[in-house]
Amino acid sequence: MRDMLQRLQTISEELEDYEPELYGDEYDVDKGTLSQQAVMFENTSPIDDILKEAHSISKEISLLHLEVERLTINNERFGTSVRRLTLLKKDSDSIARGIQQRGGALHIRLQALGQESGQLEEREGPNSAVSRIARAQHDTLSHLFRKAMNDYNEAEEMQRSACRRRIKRQASIIGTEITDEQLDGMVDKGGEGWTELSQSLQGARSSRWAMCEIKGRHKELVELEVRLKEVHDLFLDMAVLVEEQSSKVNNIEANVCGTQEYTEKINVNVKRALQYKRKNPCQQCCPCLPCWNQNRLL
Amino acid sequence: MAPSGLKAVVGEKILNGVIKSVKKEGEWKVLIVDHMSMRILSSCCKMSDILAEGVTIVEDINKRREPISSLEAIYLISPVEKSVRALIDDFKDAAFTYKAAHIFFTDTCPDGLFAEIGRSRVAKVVKTLKEINVAFLPYESQVFSLDDPNSLYSFYSSKPNEGKEKMIETLAEQIATLCDTLKEYPAIRYRKGPEENARLADEVYQRLTAHKADNPTMGEGADKARSQLLIVDRGFDPISPILHELTFQAMAYDLLDIKQDIYSYQSTGIGNSNDREVLLDEDDELWVALRHMHIADVTKKVTELLQTFCQSKRMNTDNANIKDLSQMLKKMPQYQKELSMYSTHLHLAGACMKTYKASVDKLCEVEQDLAMGENEEGEPLKDAMKSIVPVLLDNEIKAYDKIRIILLYIFHMKKGIGEENLAKLIQHANIMADSNIINNLQNLGCNIIAGGRNAGITLPERKQRTESTYQLSRWVPIIKDVMENAIEDKLDRKQWPFISDPAPINTTQTAVSARFGHWHKNKSPTEYRSGPRLIIFVIGGLSHSEMRSAYEVTRATDGKWEVLIGSSHILTPTSFLNDLKSLDQVPNPDC
């Protein structure tokens, strides 16, 4: 990369020495805002609002991400630490529920942003800067949110397979084999599944500790399945959204080529003027009156 | 999966060197691009990437834009008059369109334009001004494009072209920025024959040397002295771009209507919309895995992968086919990304096979026999005319397919064919309207008419290959032979002369400390590849089979060498024939 700023500034300063009248007052970019065009100020406020909300949502998504990482780390502890198992389990459950809550709230905020963006498009036109900014922010944040939620799902999936593996291993330690289908059945039946299983295991060479382990894991699996069912609707919503958006939405070329030339707000006023002219009562009822002739010149 | 190779290098250079370098916490910026820079940016970054780094909107510099004077603007543009004018106009009036300007040129800004900027009010609001030296498109991890589809016309049209010199300089500069970005200072060679090859090679050498003066790290490293840049013309291998290929990417682009790398198809999903548009690029891991595979293996592989996926997620795998993907999606919407990937490639492979069975299967055997000069048993072709006549007389076969067969027949007849015979073939095939395509190939230096312009020019001798291949995929692009020879240092110096003497392989180099002295080098792992590279530039367009060869040869060296290949644009057989058709016409002023 070549830095050419110095060179440019040299040229510019040289020119100033020769023709200072061209520049007038020194314009310092960082000090003061321009005050010439009032129409600019109208735009900054909604843009600022959108950007503020977007920034806030993006921070929330980062926090969500951190929580998902916390969950993953906590789940890994299951494998390494045997002590305080119930506490670890409670932690996982509470972290996961926290994630679901955050996720749900974020989903609502994103939907609101999407609606806001739709309204802006209707009010200001789909090509105005503010509605394009809103749309781009909504699309990107939805994308990031989906990624975070997919990571959450991944963490739950890993935990689920780890749980199942441990149950099977514990069962084989005490002498019984549990197949995948049996495990599925057990989990589906929730608490009843456990009573069935414990009865079937009574006969086998039992170990209190192993039974405790299996019971704990089983309970955990059931809770996990419940959590996943609860979050299923959220995933379904997100999937529908993705299907409606074309994959081009994240493509820069598609975005740039899709924008149209900016036509200033002055056109809105011209349209309004034409409307008023048409609705002019003089024109409508008395086309022959002299005042109509004057209006015609408008 | 993050893209690797060229896309990663350029993506990282732009994200870090441009966008992140001016990022300020809490402040958003507008990004303004022109056509070329937009194509470069789009090929290696997504909207989400740049929005995550403080860009809030991307604008086209050549469109009238809404003023947003509360935000600063990043101008990522090529240093051409149109873009510079638009830049100056943004700050011409009393009201500035944006609060400040950070300007990044894709390559060297000419002095005249630079002075204009210096004289304008832009100079008062500019906070950054750099030249990033990226003026090429990283199309794939080992393929680059210079985004100029008119190149074939510019080089080989029958009409005089005054802009040819300027265009060669532009191309040379673009190729030089490729080497600059990769920190390569390769030895430049060209195929002896057409004068454009030598001319371009010479110009590249000059540009490269100029870049090295500013960037001495180019070509550093013991192995880098072996890097080579080969300039070759399209006429060198006219067969590869017209043959029907049966590998996934080449076949899809040839037989289906894929524009701008987007594949459109219909599929029921969970929502109401049935239209799907999918971008075929390296973000799609499955595409990367399948694109060079033979079509016969593709459907099998995708179905296999889908089965494994379903099993691992404990989904019912009895009907792991296209129709039931929407059912699976309803049950497990969190796997939408994966499921839609499988769906896309199943549809794509299916579409290819459908089109193939409709007409192309009749052609492939004939084409392979003509291209190889022998049938699948290795027996030399005795009567080529006999095998092509039924194809030419078949009314169901499209004109362009017939032209492809005729051309392959001509190349098979090493000395070309007589004008009368050609006229007869054209008549039998009923392709009078498109017949100039055949004659125009002579502009590329190909021997078409026996005793004509290019009499005596023959296609090169081929290497004998022993790998087993599918019967209808025996042809190997000629460039693959060249790649292998260059890497083994067996490329003939008379046919492929060096522009300057190659840098002597310096065995007694000054010891370079691994720990000290590198503090100023911001090398990222992707660009700082220590092994040598073979970079090939084809004048006039690149075919998919040649792209595939670059990957195959690289793999065969076990990663010791990296082969990059590129051209002004990527060809499909149809686009190549269209380009050839227009060679003898006056250019469309609208282009």
JSON list of C-alpha atoms in Angstrom, two decimals, chain B residues 407 410-411 413-423 426 435 438-442 445-457:
[
{"chain": "B", "resi": 407, "resn": "LEU", "atom": "CA", "xyz": [-13.99, -27.07, -35.20]},
{"chain": "B", "resi": 410, "resn": "ILE", "atom": "CA", "xyz": [-10.65, -29.18, -38.29]},
{"chain": "B", "resi": 411, "resn": "PHE", "atom": "CA", "xyz": [-8.19, -29.33, -35.41]},
{"chain": "B", "resi": 413, "resn": "MET", "atom": "CA", "xyz": [-7.03, -32.60, -39.47]},
{"chain": "B", "resi": 414, "resn": "LYS", "atom": "CA", "xyz": [-3.73, -31.11, -38.46]},
{"chain": "B", "resi": 415, "resn": "LYS", "atom": "CA", "xyz": [-3.18, -29.26, -41.72]},
{"chain": "B", "resi": 416, "resn": "GLY", "atom": "CA", "xyz": [-6.60, -27.63, -41.73]},
{"chain": "B", "resi": 417, "resn": "ILE", "atom": "CA", "xyz": [-9.27, -28.28, -44.37]},
{"chain": "B", "resi": 418, "resn": "GLY", "atom": "CA", "xyz": [-9.86, -26.95, -47.82]},
{"chain": "B", "resi": 419, "resn": "GLU", "atom": "CA", "xyz": [-12.32, -24.10, -48.33]},
{"chain": "B", "resi": 420, "resn": "GLU", "atom": "CA", "xyz": [-14.60, -26.25, -50.46]},
{"chain": "B", "resi": 421, "resn": "ASN", "atom": "CA", "xyz": [-14.80, -28.96, -47.85]},
{"chain": "B", "resi": 422, "resn": "LEU", "atom": "CA", "xyz": [-15.52, -26.40, -45.18]},
{"chain": "B", "resi": 423, "resn": "ALA", "atom": "CA", "xyz": [-18.31, -24.91, -47.29]},
{"chain": "B", "resi": 426, "resn": "ILE", "atom": "CA", "xyz": [-21.35, -25.72, -43.26]},
{"chain": "B", "resi": 435, "resn": "SER", "atom": "CA", "xyz": [-20.13, -19.77, -40.01]},
{"chain": "B", "resi": 438, "resn": "ILE", "atom": "CA", "xyz": [-14.98, -20.77, -37.79]},
{"chain": "B", "resi": 439, "resn": "ASN", "atom": "CA", "xyz": [-13.10, -18.34, -39.98]},
{"chain": "B", "resi": 440, "resn": "ASN", "atom": "CA", "xyz": [-12.55, -15.87, -37.15]},
{"chain": "B", "resi": 441, "resn": "LEU", "atom": "CA", "xyz": [-10.55, -18.44, -35.24]},
{"chain": "B", "resi": 442, "resn": "GLN", "atom": "CA", "xyz": [-7.78, -17.69, -37.67]},
{"chain": "B", "resi": 445, "resn": "GLY", "atom": "CA", "xyz": [-3.50, -17.94, -34.93]},
{"chain": "B", "resi": 446, "resn": "CYS", "atom": "CA", "xyz": [-5.28, -21.25, -35.45]},
{"chain": "B", "resi": 447, "resn": "ASN", "atom": "CA", "xyz": [-4.82, -23.21, -38.62]},
{"chain": "B", "resi": 448, "resn": "ILE", "atom": "CA", "xyz": [-8.27, -23.51, -40.18]},
{"chain": "B", "resi": 449, "resn": "ILE", "atom": "CA", "xyz": [-7.97, -23.28, -43.95]},
{"chain": "B", "resi": 450, "resn": "ALA", "atom": "CA", "xyz": [-5.40, -25.59, -45.47]},
{"chain": "B", "resi": 451, "resn": "GLY", "atom": "CA", "xyz": [-2.71, -23.46, -47.07]},
{"chain": "B", "resi": 452, "resn": "GLY", "atom": "CA", "xyz": [-4.28, -20.36, -45.54]},
{"chain": "B", "resi": 453, "resn": "ARG", "atom": "CA", "xyz": [-3.04, -17.65, -43.16]},
{"chain": "B", "resi": 454, "resn": "ASN", "atom": "CA", "xyz": [-1.81, -19.93, -40.46]},
{"chain": "B", "resi": 455, "resn": "ALA", "atom": "CA", "xyz": [-0.57, -22.80, -42.55]},
{"chain": "B", "resi": 456, "resn": "GLY", "atom": "CA", "xyz": [2.16, -24.66, -40.78]},
{"chain": "B", "resi": 457, "resn": "ILE", "atom": "CA", "xyz": [0.98, -23.83, -37.29]}
]
